[in-house]
Structures are given as structure tokens and as C-alpha cells.
């Protein structure tokens, strides 16, 4: 059985839990001639936001409920036609107390 690190024994006993939200930045290296097209496609992906683009590079953030989802999104990006590489640069985890207590 896989344990959920977002739920601790203490928070469960207190009637709440901590929700985690993961935010990652990534640099996507693309064929320069396809940068505009790929920027549009990336902007349409759920949880992906474009922050900069120049030459063959696009800087994005990816947000989601866990590292697994961020990794899946990054893999999807790296498999796009015209993408040379997609590299995660930084990951931050926001921990929020459950508001339903």
C-alpha cells in the first residue's frame, strides 16, 4: 500500500489534513522555427503557463497536486514534435491546511 505523504496521523486525528500543491519551472528547448506554434500548444495544456520565450527556449511553470503529475506533463511536453528537450529547473511545494475543519 502506498502512503499519502499529504495526510499525517496528527492531521487526521485533528480532523483535517494538509493539501499539497506542486509548482515547477522548466525550460523547453525547441526548434526555433516552431517556437511560436509550440508556445501556443503549451499554453493550452492544463496546469502549464508560459513566462518567456526567445530563440529556441521557452520558460514555463507547471502546477498540479503532485510530483507525478508534473513529471507526466513534462514527459508529454518532451514528446511533442519539435521539442528537443524539456528540463525541470525547480520545484516548490505549497502546503495548505484543509479548510473544511
mmCIF file of N, CA and C in Angstrom:
data_model
loop_
_atom_site.group_PDB
_atom_site.id
_atom_site.type_symbol
_atom_site.label_atom_id
_atom_site.label_comp_id
_atom_site.label_asym_id
_atom_site.label_seq_id
_atom_site.Cartn_x
_atom_site.Cartn_y
_atom_site.Cartn_z
ATOM 1 N N UNK A 1 0.839 -1.183 0.000
ATOM 2 C CA UNK A 1 0.000 0.000 0.000
ATOM 3 C C UNK A 1 0.878 1.238 0.000
ATOM 4 N N UNK A 2 0.561 2.176 -0.864
ATOM 5 C CA UNK A 2 1.336 3.401 -0.967
ATOM 6 C C UNK A 2 0.781 4.446 -0.017
ATOM 7 N N UNK A 3 1.662 5.037 0.759
ATOM 8 C CA UNK A 3 1.257 6.023 1.748
ATOM 9 C C UNK A 3 1.102 7.394 1.108
ATOM 10 N N UNK A 4 0.122 8.167 1.529
ATOM 11 C CA UNK A 4 -0.067 9.526 1.046
ATOM 12 C C UNK A 4 0.646 10.481 1.995
ATOM 13 N N UNK A 5 1.757 11.109 1.564
ATOM 14 C CA UNK A 5 2.503 11.988 2.456
ATOM 15 C C UNK A 5 1.760 13.270 2.814
ATOM 16 N N UNK A 6 0.686 13.596 2.091
ATOM 17 C CA UNK A 6 -0.071 14.804 2.390
ATOM 18 C C UNK A 6 -0.950 14.630 3.624
ATOM 19 N N UNK A 7 -1.221 13.389 4.023
ATOM 20 C CA UNK A 7 -2.053 13.130 5.192
ATOM 21 C C UNK A 7 -1.174 12.567 6.300
ATOM 22 N N UNK A 8 -1.096 13.306 7.394
ATOM 23 C CA UNK A 8 -0.319 12.832 8.536
ATOM 24 C C UNK A 8 -1.267 12.290 9.595
ATOM 25 N N UNK A 9 -0.751 11.452 10.473
ATOM 26 C CA UNK A 9 -1.569 10.885 11.553
ATOM 27 C C UNK A 9 -2.150 12.000 12.411
ATOM 28 N N UNK A 10 -1.305 12.980 12.739
ATOM 29 C CA UNK A 10 -1.745 14.097 13.585
ATOM 30 C C UNK A 10 -2.877 14.874 12.925
ATOM 31 N N UNK A 11 -2.707 15.218 11.654
ATOM 32 C CA UNK A 11 -3.754 15.997 10.995
ATOM 33 C C UNK A 11 -5.037 15.188 10.844
ATOM 34 N N UNK A 12 -4.905 13.888 10.634
ATOM 35 C CA UNK A 12 -6.081 13.035 10.530
ATOM 36 C C UNK A 12 -6.829 12.983 11.859
ATOM 37 N N UNK A 13 -6.093 12.846 12.976
ATOM 38 C CA UNK A 13 -6.718 12.805 14.298
ATOM 39 C C UNK A 13 -7.354 14.140 14.672
ATOM 40 N N UNK A 14 -6.793 15.233 14.150
ATOM 41 C CA UNK A 14 -7.352 16.556 14.429
ATOM 42 C C UNK A 14 -8.537 16.871 13.520
ATOM 43 N N UNK A 15 -8.820 15.974 12.580
ATOM 44 C CA UNK A 15 -9.970 16.182 11.701
ATOM 45 C C UNK A 15 -9.646 16.927 10.429
ATOM 46 N N UNK A 16 -8.412 17.050 10.092
ATOM 47 C CA UNK A 16 -8.041 17.737 8.858
ATOM 48 C C UNK A 16 -6.828 17.091 8.239
ATOM 49 N N UNK A 17 -6.384 17.647 7.170
ATOM 50 C CA UNK A 17 -5.160 17.168 6.540
ATOM 51 C C UNK A 17 -4.522 18.322 5.787
ATOM 52 N N UNK A 18 -3.278 18.110 5.402
ATOM 53 C CA UNK A 18 -2.565 19.131 4.655
ATOM 54 C C UNK A 18 -2.629 18.808 3.167
ATOM 55 N N UNK A 19 -3.127 19.743 2.402
ATOM 56 C CA UNK A 19 -3.146 19.582 0.952
ATOM 57 C C UNK A 19 -1.850 20.159 0.394
ATOM 58 N N UNK A 20 -1.293 19.479 -0.572
ATOM 59 C CA UNK A 20 -0.049 19.949 -1.182
ATOM 60 C C UNK A 20 -0.310 20.338 -2.630
ATOM 61 N N UNK A 21 0.321 21.416 -3.025
ATOM 62 C CA UNK A 21 0.235 21.891 -4.399
ATOM 63 C C UNK A 21 1.663 22.080 -4.897
ATOM 64 N N UNK A 22 2.009 21.418 -5.984
ATOM 65 C CA UNK A 22 3.369 21.457 -6.515
ATOM 66 C C UNK A 22 3.454 22.451 -7.671
ATOM 67 N N UNK A 23 4.530 23.240 -7.653
ATOM 68 C CA UNK A 23 4.788 24.218 -8.703
ATOM 69 C C UNK A 23 6.216 23.992 -9.186
ATOM 70 N N UNK A 24 6.381 23.864 -10.479
ATOM 71 C CA UNK A 24 7.701 23.601 -11.049
ATOM 72 C C UNK A 24 7.966 24.559 -12.197
ATOM 73 N N UNK A 25 9.227 24.959 -12.343
ATOM 74 C CA UNK A 25 9.610 25.712 -13.532
ATOM 75 C C UNK A 25 10.400 24.780 -14.434
ATOM 76 N N UNK A 26 10.314 25.030 -15.720
ATOM 77 C CA UNK A 26 11.020 24.190 -16.687
ATOM 78 C C UNK A 26 11.442 25.031 -17.883
ATOM 79 N N UNK A 27 12.519 24.593 -18.518
ATOM 80 C CA UNK A 27 12.969 25.200 -19.766
ATOM 81 C C UNK A 27 12.740 24.172 -20.868
ATOM 82 N N UNK A 28 12.017 24.597 -21.883
ATOM 83 C CA UNK A 28 11.720 23.731 -23.020
ATOM 84 C C UNK A 28 12.539 24.246 -24.207
ATOM 85 N N UNK A 29 13.401 23.391 -24.741
ATOM 86 C CA UNK A 29 14.230 23.747 -25.893
ATOM 87 C C UNK A 29 13.552 23.186 -27.137
ATOM 88 N N UNK A 30 13.298 24.076 -28.098
ATOM 89 C CA UNK A 30 12.534 23.701 -29.292
ATOM 90 C C UNK A 30 13.285 24.109 -30.559
ATOM 91 N N UNK A 31 12.823 23.587 -31.685
ATOM 92 C CA UNK A 31 13.337 24.072 -32.964
ATOM 93 C C UNK A 31 12.895 25.526 -33.104
ATOM 94 N N UNK A 32 13.824 26.459 -33.334
ATOM 95 C CA UNK A 32 13.462 27.886 -33.366
ATOM 96 C C UNK A 32 12.295 28.208 -34.298
ATOM 97 N N UNK A 33 12.206 27.546 -35.425
ATOM 98 C CA UNK A 33 11.124 27.815 -36.380
ATOM 99 C C UNK A 33 9.755 27.399 -35.844
ATOM 100 N N UNK A 34 9.724 26.564 -34.807
ATOM 101 C CA UNK A 34 8.457 26.060 -34.264
ATOM 102 C C UNK A 34 8.099 26.685 -32.918
ATOM 103 N N UNK A 35 8.903 27.650 -32.435
ATOM 104 C CA UNK A 35 8.696 28.192 -31.083
ATOM 105 C C UNK A 35 7.303 28.794 -30.897
ATOM 106 N N UNK A 36 6.839 29.600 -31.833
ATOM 107 C CA UNK A 36 5.522 30.240 -31.689
ATOM 108 C C UNK A 36 4.409 29.198 -31.627
ATOM 109 N N UNK A 37 4.459 28.240 -32.529
ATOM 110 C CA UNK A 37 3.448 27.172 -32.563
ATOM 111 C C UNK A 37 3.455 26.370 -31.259
ATOM 112 N N UNK A 38 4.652 25.984 -30.801
ATOM 113 C CA UNK A 38 4.749 25.195 -29.567
ATOM 114 C C UNK A 38 4.353 26.015 -28.346
ATOM 115 N N UNK A 39 4.638 27.309 -28.359
ATOM 116 C CA UNK A 39 4.204 28.174 -27.252
ATOM 117 C C UNK A 39 2.689 28.163 -27.138
ATOM 118 N N UNK A 40 2.008 28.236 -28.268
ATOM 119 C CA UNK A 40 0.535 28.192 -28.259
ATOM 120 C C UNK A 40 0.035 26.849 -27.728
ATOM 121 N N UNK A 41 0.648 25.761 -28.187
ATOM 122 C CA UNK A 41 0.229 24.425 -27.734
ATOM 123 C C UNK A 41 0.478 24.245 -26.239
ATOM 124 N N UNK A 42 1.615 24.724 -25.757
ATOM 125 C CA UNK A 42 1.926 24.610 -24.328
ATOM 126 C C UNK A 42 0.937 25.417 -23.494
ATOM 127 N N UNK A 43 0.596 26.617 -23.964
ATOM 128 C CA UNK A 43 -0.333 27.482 -23.228
ATOM 129 C C UNK A 43 -1.718 26.853 -23.101
ATOM 130 N N UNK A 44 -2.066 25.949 -24.006
ATOM 131 C CA UNK A 44 -3.370 25.278 -23.962
ATOM 132 C C UNK A 44 -3.394 24.085 -23.016
ATOM 133 N N UNK A 45 -2.225 23.649 -22.560
ATOM 134 C CA UNK A 45 -2.166 22.476 -21.678
ATOM 135 C C UNK A 45 -2.612 22.848 -20.265
ATOM 136 N N UNK A 46 -3.414 22.005 -19.608
ATOM 137 C CA UNK A 46 -3.838 22.286 -18.236
ATOM 138 C C UNK A 46 -2.637 22.319 -17.290
ATOM 139 N N UNK A 47 -2.590 23.357 -16.453
ATOM 140 C CA UNK A 47 -1.535 23.479 -15.451
ATOM 141 C C UNK A 47 -0.233 24.051 -15.967
ATOM 142 N N UNK A 48 -0.173 24.412 -17.262
ATOM 143 C CA UNK A 48 1.059 24.950 -17.849
ATOM 144 C C UNK A 48 0.862 26.431 -18.158
ATOM 145 N N UNK A 49 1.853 27.238 -17.796
ATOM 146 C CA UNK A 49 1.820 28.671 -18.073
ATOM 147 C C UNK A 49 3.154 29.078 -18.685
ATOM 148 N N UNK A 50 3.101 29.881 -19.744
ATOM 149 C CA UNK A 50 4.301 30.368 -20.429
ATOM 150 C C UNK A 50 4.746 31.666 -19.755
ATOM 151 N N UNK A 51 6.055 31.786 -19.502
ATOM 152 C CA UNK A 51 6.573 33.005 -18.876
ATOM 153 C C UNK A 51 7.534 33.772 -19.762
ATOM 154 N N UNK A 52 8.231 33.085 -20.661
ATOM 155 C CA UNK A 52 9.169 33.754 -21.566
ATOM 156 C C UNK A 52 9.482 32.821 -22.722
ATOM 157 N N UNK A 53 9.922 33.417 -23.799
ATOM 158 C CA UNK A 53 10.349 32.635 -24.947
ATOM 159 C C UNK A 53 11.258 33.470 -25.818
ATOM 160 N N UNK A 54 12.398 32.897 -26.180
ATOM 161 C CA UNK A 54 13.339 33.602 -27.045
ATOM 162 C C UNK A 54 14.208 32.566 -27.750
ATOM 163 N N UNK A 55 14.418 32.763 -29.035
ATOM 164 C CA UNK A 55 15.248 31.825 -29.789
ATOM 165 C C UNK A 55 14.655 30.431 -29.755
ATOM 166 N N UNK A 56 15.394 29.509 -29.178
ATOM 167 C CA UNK A 56 14.928 28.119 -29.120
ATOM 168 C C UNK A 56 14.427 27.715 -27.736
ATOM 169 N N UNK A 57 14.286 28.684 -26.825
ATOM 170 C CA UNK A 57 13.900 28.341 -25.446
ATOM 171 C C UNK A 57 12.554 28.947 -25.055
ATOM 172 N N UNK A 58 11.798 28.150 -24.299
ATOM 173 C CA UNK A 58 10.527 28.603 -23.731
ATOM 174 C C UNK A 58 10.579 28.285 -22.241
ATOM 175 N N UNK A 59 10.292 29.280 -21.405
ATOM 176 C CA UNK A 59 10.273 29.082 -19.951
ATOM 177 C C UNK A 59 8.817 28.933 -19.518
ATOM 178 N N UNK A 60 8.530 27.846 -18.798
ATOM 179 C CA UNK A 60 7.162 27.559 -18.365
ATOM 180 C C UNK A 60 7.133 27.230 -16.876
ATOM 181 N N UNK A 61 5.946 27.350 -16.291
ATOM 182 C CA UNK A 61 5.693 26.748 -14.984
ATOM 183 C C UNK A 61 4.630 25.680 -15.196
ATOM 184 N N UNK A 62 4.742 24.643 -14.378
ATOM 185 C CA UNK A 62 3.786 23.537 -14.399
ATOM 186 C C UNK A 62 3.265 23.392 -12.977
ATOM 187 N N UNK A 63 1.946 23.357 -12.813
ATOM 188 C CA UNK A 63 1.345 23.237 -11.486
ATOM 189 C C UNK A 63 0.435 22.024 -11.429
ATOM 190 N N UNK A 64 0.377 21.412 -10.227
ATOM 191 C CA UNK A 64 -0.506 20.270 -10.047
ATOM 192 C C UNK A 64 -0.453 19.739 -8.634
ATOM 193 N N UNK A 65 -1.244 18.701 -8.346
ATOM 194 C CA UNK A 65 -1.351 18.175 -6.988
ATOM 195 C C UNK A 65 -0.181 17.307 -6.540
ATOM 196 N N UNK A 66 0.718 16.932 -7.449
ATOM 197 C CA UNK A 66 1.826 16.076 -7.037
ATOM 198 C C UNK A 66 2.948 16.048 -8.049
ATOM 199 N N UNK A 67 4.114 15.576 -7.599
ATOM 200 C CA UNK A 67 5.281 15.474 -8.475
ATOM 201 C C UNK A 67 5.019 14.557 -9.661
ATOM 202 N N UNK A 68 4.234 13.509 -9.436
ATOM 203 C CA UNK A 68 3.928 12.576 -10.515
ATOM 204 C C UNK A 68 3.236 13.252 -11.678
ATOM 205 N N UNK A 69 2.269 14.101 -11.368
ATOM 206 C CA UNK A 69 1.548 14.809 -12.421
ATOM 207 C C UNK A 69 2.479 15.764 -13.158
ATOM 208 N N UNK A 70 3.351 16.456 -12.407
ATOM 209 C CA UNK A 70 4.295 17.365 -13.045
ATOM 210 C C UNK A 70 5.223 16.595 -13.976
ATOM 211 N N UNK A 71 5.686 15.443 -13.527
ATOM 212 C CA UNK A 71 6.552 14.606 -14.350
ATOM 213 C C UNK A 71 5.859 14.120 -15.607
ATOM 214 N N UNK A 72 4.589 13.736 -15.471
ATOM 215 C CA UNK A 72 3.815 13.287 -16.637
ATOM 216 C C UNK A 72 3.658 14.420 -17.646
ATOM 217 N N UNK A 73 3.379 15.619 -17.139
ATOM 218 C CA UNK A 73 3.222 16.770 -18.024
ATOM 219 C C UNK A 73 4.537 17.075 -18.733
ATOM 220 N N UNK A 74 5.640 17.039 -17.996
ATOM 221 C CA UNK A 74 6.951 17.303 -18.589
ATOM 222 C C UNK A 74 7.294 16.242 -19.640
ATOM 223 N N UNK A 75 6.939 14.998 -19.387
ATOM 224 C CA UNK A 75 7.171 13.929 -20.365
ATOM 225 C C UNK A 75 6.337 14.165 -21.619
ATOM 226 N N UNK A 76 5.082 14.562 -21.443
ATOM 227 C CA UNK A 76 4.216 14.870 -22.584
ATOM 228 C C UNK A 76 4.822 15.988 -23.421
ATOM 229 N N UNK A 77 5.333 17.023 -22.741
ATOM 230 C CA UNK A 77 5.960 18.143 -23.446
ATOM 231 C C UNK A 77 7.189 17.662 -24.217
ATOM 232 N N UNK A 78 8.018 16.864 -23.573
ATOM 233 C CA UNK A 78 9.260 16.421 -24.218
ATOM 234 C C UNK A 78 9.005 15.530 -25.433
ATOM 235 N N UNK A 79 7.838 14.900 -25.487
ATOM 236 C CA UNK A 79 7.497 14.018 -26.607
ATOM 237 C C UNK A 79 6.849 14.764 -27.779
ATOM 238 N N UNK A 80 6.573 16.060 -27.615
ATOM 239 C CA UNK A 80 5.945 16.833 -28.690
ATOM 240 C C UNK A 80 6.901 16.974 -29.872
ATOM 241 N N UNK A 81 6.341 16.903 -31.063
ATOM 242 C CA UNK A 81 7.128 17.089 -32.272
ATOM 243 C C UNK A 81 7.668 18.523 -32.299
ATOM 244 N N UNK A 82 8.967 18.673 -32.477
ATOM 245 C CA UNK A 82 9.591 19.995 -32.495
ATOM 246 C C UNK A 82 10.289 20.347 -31.199
ATOM 247 N N UNK A 83 10.054 19.557 -30.144
ATOM 248 C CA UNK A 83 10.722 19.784 -28.857
ATOM 249 C C UNK A 83 12.019 18.978 -28.844
ATOM 250 N N UNK A 84 13.114 19.651 -28.530
ATOM 251 C CA UNK A 84 14.420 18.995 -28.449
ATOM 252 C C UNK A 84 14.641 18.453 -27.042
ATOM 253 N N UNK A 85 14.292 19.258 -26.027
ATOM 254 C CA UNK A 85 14.462 18.840 -24.629
ATOM 255 C C UNK A 85 13.505 19.630 -23.750
ATOM 256 N N UNK A 86 13.105 19.025 -22.635
ATOM 257 C CA UNK A 86 12.276 19.697 -21.627
ATOM 258 C C UNK A 86 12.870 19.344 -20.275
ATOM 259 N N UNK A 87 13.405 20.342 -19.586
ATOM 260 C CA UNK A 87 14.124 20.106 -18.334
ATOM 261 C C UNK A 87 13.516 20.879 -17.171
ATOM 262 N N UNK A 88 13.188 20.151 -16.095
ATOM 263 C CA UNK A 88 12.693 20.782 -14.884
ATOM 264 C C UNK A 88 13.860 21.513 -14.219
ATOM 265 N N UNK A 89 13.612 22.746 -13.797
ATOM 266 C CA UNK A 89 14.657 23.556 -13.192
ATOM 267 C C UNK A 89 14.476 23.640 -11.683
ATOM 268 N N UNK A 90 13.230 23.763 -11.229
ATOM 269 C CA UNK A 90 12.962 23.991 -9.814
ATOM 270 C C UNK A 90 11.580 23.452 -9.490
ATOM 271 N N UNK A 91 11.417 22.961 -8.257
ATOM 272 C CA UNK A 91 10.087 22.538 -7.804
ATOM 273 C C UNK A 91 9.852 23.079 -6.406
ATOM 274 N N UNK A 92 8.663 23.619 -6.200
ATOM 275 C CA UNK A 92 8.265 24.160 -4.898
ATOM 276 C C UNK A 92 6.963 23.482 -4.493
ATOM 277 N N UNK A 93 6.822 23.189 -3.208
ATOM 278 C CA UNK A 93 5.603 22.552 -2.710
ATOM 279 C C UNK A 93 4.930 23.488 -1.716
ATOM 280 N N UNK A 94 3.697 23.862 -2.019
ATOM 281 C CA UNK A 94 2.877 24.667 -1.110
ATOM 282 C C UNK A 94 2.075 23.705 -0.251
ATOM 283 N N UNK A 95 2.126 23.875 1.063
ATOM 284 C CA UNK A 95 1.349 23.035 1.974
ATOM 285 C C UNK A 95 0.257 23.907 2.574
ATOM 286 N N UNK A 96 -0.993 23.461 2.403
ATOM 287 C CA UNK A 96 -2.135 24.217 2.932
ATOM 288 C C UNK A 96 -2.944 23.328 3.851
ATOM 289 N N UNK A 97 -3.364 23.868 4.948
ATOM 290 C CA UNK A 97 -4.240 23.126 5.857
ATOM 291 C C UNK A 97 -5.610 22.992 5.214
ATOM 292 N N UNK A 98 -6.255 21.879 5.461
ATOM 293 C CA UNK A 98 -7.607 21.647 4.965
ATOM 294 C C UNK A 98 -8.524 22.702 5.558
ATOM 295 N N UNK A 99 -9.300 23.367 4.706
ATOM 296 C CA UNK A 99 -10.185 24.443 5.158
ATOM 297 C C UNK A 99 -11.554 23.946 5.603
ATOM 298 N N UNK A 100 -11.810 22.647 5.532
ATOM 299 C CA UNK A 100 -13.132 22.130 5.882
ATOM 300 C C UNK A 100 -13.261 21.780 7.357
ATOM 301 N N UNK A 101 -12.227 22.094 8.161
ATOM 302 C CA UNK A 101 -12.273 21.751 9.592
ATOM 303 C C UNK A 101 -13.316 22.557 10.316
#
